[in-house]
Amino acid sequence: MLVQDVLSLAADPAGLLPARQQMAFTLGWHIILASFGVAFPAMIFVAHWRGVVRDDATALVLAQRWAKVSAVLFAIGAVSGTVLSFEMGLLWPGLMGTFGDVLGLPFALEGLSFFVEAIFLGIYLYGWGRMPPRRHLLMVVPMALAGIVGTFCVISVNAWMNTPAGFRIVDGEVTDVDPWAAMFNPIAGWQFAHMWLAAYMLVGFTIAGVYAVGMMRGRRDAHHRLGFLVPFSFASVAAVLQPVVGHLLGGGLGDRQPAKLAAFELATTTESPSPLRIGGLLVDGEVSGALDIPVLGSLIAQNSFTAPVPGLDTVPVRDRPPVNITHWAFQTMIGIGTLLALAVVVYWALRWWRRRDLLERTWFLRFCAVSGPLAVIAVEAGWIATEVGRQPWVVYGVMRTSEAAGSYAGLWWLLATTVVVYTGLTAGAVLVLRSMARRWRQGQHDLPSPYGPQTRLSDEHPGREEP
Amino acid sequence: MTVELVVAMAMFVGLVAYAVFGGADFGSGFYDLTAGDAARGAELRTEIDESIGPVWEANHVWLVYVLVMWWTGFPTAFAAAMSTLILPLLLALLGIVLRGAGFAFRKFSATLSQARLYGALFAGSSLIAPFFLGTAAGAIASGRVPADGQGDRWSSWLNPTSLLAGAITVACCAFLAGTFLTADATRAGHGGLAAQLRRRALLVGAVTGVLVLGSLVPIARDAPTLAEGLTGRAAPLIATSILGGIGALVFLLRRRPAAGRVSAVIAVASVIIGWGAAQYPWLLVDEVTIADAAGAPATLRALLLVAALAGVIVIPLLVYLFRLTQSEQWARD
Ligand code: HEM
């Protein structure tokens, strides 16, 4: 199915494809953990706040457990993020050498927010029982705020690649560099808002799903209800806002990146008004198997009954992105986004107006269990749509991805090694988290390390650490 | 003083902080690795958990800070170093990833055999990462990273200066960690553990000293520009470093590990600063100067703001974190 897309890459230098796959794989892996870093602290804060301020023991236990989970997730998030810092230079010396001083400022500010996050994470994780409870609770707030700043910074760089700003090119040289203009480029704000909500959806649905599975297995206590409701509420707000923000982000795409919009909409020719094309494949220049809904394409993409989506035929062949991947990724994101938004609306509507709780229904719990993975897929699809849709450019209209790549032999080996290492990390994380959940279900709270003398020590000092 | 020099210095401060604090975290891997079987090593490994657990992620951010300051302030030199040194940097990166993951997984692993696996990963990779970072530093210091980034992918870091720099980095990390852990164990009142750590830190300190002295002649031959700076402009810093090292050993011998820790920090910090002073004005020795490598002026000015923010936000917060972890309340267990 993707033969054509793959072939369109075949003309590029040999090191390009593995470098792109390497970047895509490590970024796609890291974005899941980064989402936890962004969104989890707020949820932990709500649970911890209920525990301390409202004296709710169930909530406090949740906060303690989530903090331990975050210790594992944030650690591998930090190291996989470092991988990306290195890869920016190792894989894309052409980009960093030429534009490092244009796009670097938000990265530097992001570094500062990493500091704040890491410092307060350390204090928070090790502060249980060692600080006055309310002060300890406050330690989560800077973590959550730093997560917002960090997200804006890193997304602003990606937005800059879509809408380059803050420099001019004169005789092939980059001049008039204004790093602030680069940082606050035209779509940085909307792209940030979109990813920020996406992080809340990913984490909210994933954690809620864990407790939904527990309820499906008959564990319907207060612990599970609260463990479900806190993240589910965050995810609900984000899911309802996301289509609106996504739509606003897409506004003007036809002017900024017409080739990307054409690929999103699978518009081979310019039609007025354009249909909304659902599904379908581009084979030999012909679209097959698509479902066309008349006029809707113009309406959604251009906010107009007549304005067309510019067709791929208006774009020179060498400037076209791989169409099928982009189209399917985009529609996967939209489809999942729509489905999740509808689902949460139904849930809360029934709960508020009909006083019916869908948590009693197994089918709804089943749906919640898969909502987390669906949100993960939506995030990955969104990134694929944005990134593949920008090709063949790394900096849209200015630098081609092939000019950014280094000239290395053996990058496939790097990719293979990375896949092995990351698979190991994934397996390790899943095993550790599952074993933690199992021990909690068995009534252990403290989870002492199996090699340490803490078991004995904590007998001597009952109640020092967690309940 | 020019803007680019201030930015380079702000970046270098990050490097020194990483070497000292990140180095002490890495170095604890050495004691973990040599702590013996599960029963004998239990107390030490738990001490390491408690000692670096709250701080390692914050200390690690110094590395990210250095990278982003470098690529934003001096982009072409960054791209050149990254292209030439891709192999040691990838190996260091592997060490960094496995160290962090191994450490986090071990603490919460369910069984002893899993903890052993993760512990071995954590401890082993704690030594791999600084070794390869050291070789990369040695490559730059000995003038093996050409401005165009087309340096030899192997001989740039497989040479006397790089290999010795790698070994010295590992030894310094282990020595720093020895003084940190001894001080922490003493403060927590674990007398037996403190005595054991003290003995091993003394041994590591002696080995480090011999290694450093033995490397002087080969490095001087292999890296003339660096050697000239080390014996010239940077000589006072090198002398400070030697005194710091001796002081640390003496304090450890006299059972004053807290003072020994300060002394060891001075030793390592001044040798790193000495390296910087010795290779000034080069960013990539014999190839690119700081002034030549400087990026756009507007960006350098923005980086000054970043550095100032780091000074007023990050440093006080780090001090707060360190003070908390060193306080009475946090020490008791
Ligand atoms: C349902 C309505 C949605 C619409 C209309 C929408 C729209 C868009 C558009 C137009 C882009 C491309 C921006 C560009 O390249 O210029 C995009 C990117 C993206 N989308 Fe969506 N989206 C929706 C739902 C979602 C959902 C549910 C998620 C994940 C939970 C998501 C995650 C992403 C991500 C991660 C990106 C790339 C990074 C970014 O732009 O922030 N989207 N979306």
PDB file of C-alpha atoms in Angstrom, chain A residues 219-320:
ATOM      1  CA  ARG A 219     -12.788  -4.010  42.223  1.00  0.00           C
ATOM      2  CA  ARG A 220     -15.397  -1.310  42.572  1.00  0.00           C
ATOM      3  CA  ASP A 221     -14.212   0.397  45.716  1.00  0.00           C
ATOM      4  CA  ALA A 222     -13.751   4.115  46.384  1.00  0.00           C
ATOM      5  CA  HIS A 223     -10.081   3.758  45.476  1.00  0.00           C
ATOM      6  CA  HIS A 224     -10.896   2.634  41.951  1.00  0.00           C
ATOM      7  CA  ARG A 225     -13.695   5.154  41.433  1.00  0.00           C
ATOM      8  CA  LEU A 226     -11.488   8.061  42.405  1.00  0.00           C
ATOM      9  CA  GLY A 227      -8.522   6.650  40.526  1.00  0.00           C
ATOM     10  CA  PHE A 228     -10.748   6.577  37.485  1.00  0.00           C
ATOM     11  CA  LEU A 229     -12.524   9.891  37.920  1.00  0.00           C
ATOM     12  CA  VAL A 230      -9.572  12.210  38.483  1.00  0.00           C
ATOM     13  CA  PRO A 231      -7.689  11.358  35.281  1.00  0.00           C
ATOM     14  CA  PHE A 232     -10.895  10.820  33.324  1.00  0.00           C
ATOM     15  CA  SER A 233     -12.074  14.337  34.194  1.00  0.00           C
ATOM     16  CA  PHE A 234      -8.834  15.869  32.963  1.00  0.00           C
ATOM     17  CA  ALA A 235      -9.009  13.790  29.799  1.00  0.00           C
ATOM     18  CA  SER A 236     -12.641  14.770  29.270  1.00  0.00           C
ATOM     19  CA  VAL A 237     -11.974  18.489  29.305  1.00  0.00           C
ATOM     20  CA  ALA A 238      -9.014  18.031  26.978  1.00  0.00           C
ATOM     21  CA  ALA A 239     -10.949  15.741  24.623  1.00  0.00           C
ATOM     22  CA  VAL A 240     -13.801  18.215  24.218  1.00  0.00           C
ATOM     23  CA  LEU A 241     -11.478  21.144  23.585  1.00  0.00           C
ATOM     24  CA  GLN A 242      -9.151  19.251  21.252  1.00  0.00           C
ATOM     25  CA  PRO A 243     -11.264  19.292  18.064  1.00  0.00           C
ATOM     26  CA  VAL A 244     -11.755  23.037  18.453  1.00  0.00           C
ATOM     27  CA  VAL A 245      -8.060  23.700  18.968  1.00  0.00           C
ATOM     28  CA  GLY A 246      -7.168  21.279  16.168  1.00  0.00           C
ATOM     29  CA  HIS A 247      -9.506  23.108  13.832  1.00  0.00           C
ATOM     30  CA  LEU A 248      -7.964  26.456  14.730  1.00  0.00           C
ATOM     31  CA  LEU A 249      -4.490  24.997  14.259  1.00  0.00           C
ATOM     32  CA  GLY A 250      -5.481  23.812  10.795  1.00  0.00           C
ATOM     33  CA  GLY A 251      -6.840  27.251   9.836  1.00  0.00           C
ATOM     34  CA  GLY A 252      -4.635  28.881   7.211  1.00  0.00           C
ATOM     35  CA  LEU A 253      -2.770  25.649   6.477  1.00  0.00           C
ATOM     36  CA  GLY A 254      -3.733  26.028   2.816  1.00  0.00           C
ATOM     37  CA  ASP A 255      -1.747  29.253   2.709  1.00  0.00           C
ATOM     38  CA  ARG A 256       1.208  28.198   4.841  1.00  0.00           C
ATOM     39  CA  GLN A 257       1.744  24.645   3.643  1.00  0.00           C
ATOM     40  CA  PRO A 258      -0.524  23.921   0.674  1.00  0.00           C
ATOM     41  CA  ALA A 259       1.200  20.614  -0.110  1.00  0.00           C
ATOM     42  CA  LYS A 260       0.560  19.389   3.435  1.00  0.00           C
ATOM     43  CA  LEU A 261      -3.102  20.344   3.298  1.00  0.00           C
ATOM     44  CA  ALA A 262      -3.493  18.667  -0.071  1.00  0.00           C
ATOM     45  CA  ALA A 263      -1.966  15.499   1.371  1.00  0.00           C
ATOM     46  CA  PHE A 264      -4.136  15.668   4.513  1.00  0.00           C
ATOM     47  CA  GLU A 265      -7.238  15.936   2.335  1.00  0.00           C
ATOM     48  CA  LEU A 266      -5.992  13.624  -0.422  1.00  0.00           C
ATOM     49  CA  ALA A 267      -6.836  16.401  -2.879  1.00  0.00           C
ATOM     50  CA  THR A 268      -5.186  15.434  -6.153  1.00  0.00           C
ATOM     51  CA  THR A 269      -6.768  18.276  -8.077  1.00  0.00           C
ATOM     52  CA  THR A 270      -8.212  21.601  -7.045  1.00  0.00           C
ATOM     53  CA  GLU A 271     -11.996  21.223  -6.782  1.00  0.00           C
ATOM     54  CA  SER A 272     -14.419  23.980  -5.898  1.00  0.00           C
ATOM     55  CA  PRO A 273     -16.028  23.272  -3.560  1.00  0.00           C
ATOM     56  CA  SER A 274     -13.804  20.484  -2.276  1.00  0.00           C
ATOM     57  CA  PRO A 275     -15.255  17.329  -0.813  1.00  0.00           C
ATOM     58  CA  LEU A 276     -14.178  15.798   2.469  1.00  0.00           C
ATOM     59  CA  ARG A 277     -12.405  12.657   1.381  1.00  0.00           C
ATOM     60  CA  ILE A 278     -12.533   9.876   3.935  1.00  0.00           C
ATOM     61  CA  GLY A 279     -10.168   6.943   3.557  1.00  0.00           C
ATOM     62  CA  GLY A 280      -8.864   6.128   0.116  1.00  0.00           C
ATOM     63  CA  LEU A 281      -5.465   5.480  -1.404  1.00  0.00           C
ATOM     64  CA  LEU A 282      -3.481   7.301  -4.008  1.00  0.00           C
ATOM     65  CA  VAL A 283      -2.194   4.766  -6.535  1.00  0.00           C
ATOM     66  CA  ASP A 284      -0.539   5.937  -9.764  1.00  0.00           C
ATOM     67  CA  GLY A 285      -2.010   9.367  -9.360  1.00  0.00           C
ATOM     68  CA  GLU A 286      -5.586   8.035  -8.973  1.00  0.00           C
ATOM     69  CA  VAL A 287      -7.561   8.005  -5.734  1.00  0.00           C
ATOM     70  CA  SER A 288      -9.358   4.765  -5.107  1.00  0.00           C
ATOM     71  CA  GLY A 289     -11.631   3.574  -2.355  1.00  0.00           C
ATOM     72  CA  ALA A 290     -12.386   6.968  -0.862  1.00  0.00           C
ATOM     73  CA  LEU A 291     -15.716   8.158   0.467  1.00  0.00           C
ATOM     74  CA  ASP A 292     -16.370  11.725  -0.674  1.00  0.00           C
ATOM     75  CA  ILE A 293     -18.719  13.999   1.239  1.00  0.00           C
ATOM     76  CA  PRO A 294     -19.394  17.014  -0.975  1.00  0.00           C
ATOM     77  CA  VAL A 295     -18.573  20.581   0.150  1.00  0.00           C
ATOM     78  CA  LEU A 296     -17.455  19.496   3.623  1.00  0.00           C
ATOM     79  CA  GLY A 297     -13.766  19.689   2.688  1.00  0.00           C
ATOM     80  CA  SER A 298     -13.988  23.373   1.829  1.00  0.00           C
ATOM     81  CA  LEU A 299     -16.068  24.017   4.890  1.00  0.00           C
ATOM     82  CA  ILE A 300     -13.685  22.409   7.355  1.00  0.00           C
ATOM     83  CA  ALA A 301     -10.335  23.326   5.819  1.00  0.00           C
ATOM     84  CA  GLN A 302     -11.143  26.782   4.469  1.00  0.00           C
ATOM     85  CA  ASN A 303     -14.207  27.839   6.494  1.00  0.00           C
ATOM     86  CA  SER A 304     -16.031  28.503   3.243  1.00  0.00           C
ATOM     87  CA  PHE A 305     -18.697  26.909   1.019  1.00  0.00           C
ATOM     88  CA  THR A 306     -16.683  27.435  -2.144  1.00  0.00           C
ATOM     89  CA  ALA A 307     -12.969  28.067  -1.454  1.00  0.00           C
ATOM     90  CA  PRO A 308     -11.140  24.996  -2.710  1.00  0.00           C
ATOM     91  CA  VAL A 309      -8.423  22.927  -1.096  1.00  0.00           C
ATOM     92  CA  PRO A 310      -5.479  23.482  -3.472  1.00  0.00           C
ATOM     93  CA  GLY A 311      -4.702  20.212  -5.213  1.00  0.00           C
ATOM     94  CA  LEU A 312      -1.446  18.269  -5.265  1.00  0.00           C
ATOM     95  CA  ASP A 313      -1.168  19.048  -8.967  1.00  0.00           C
ATOM     96  CA  THR A 314      -0.339  22.638  -8.031  1.00  0.00           C
ATOM     97  CA  VAL A 315       2.781  21.421  -6.217  1.00  0.00           C
ATOM     98  CA  PRO A 316       5.940  20.426  -8.128  1.00  0.00           C
ATOM     99  CA  VAL A 317       6.537  16.686  -7.797  1.00  0.00           C
ATOM    100  CA  ARG A 318       9.840  17.150  -5.991  1.00  0.00           C
ATOM    101  CA  ASP A 319       8.117  19.216  -3.278  1.00  0.00           C
ATOM    102  CA  ARG A 320       5.320  16.752  -2.517  1.00  0.00           C
TER     103      ARG A 320
END
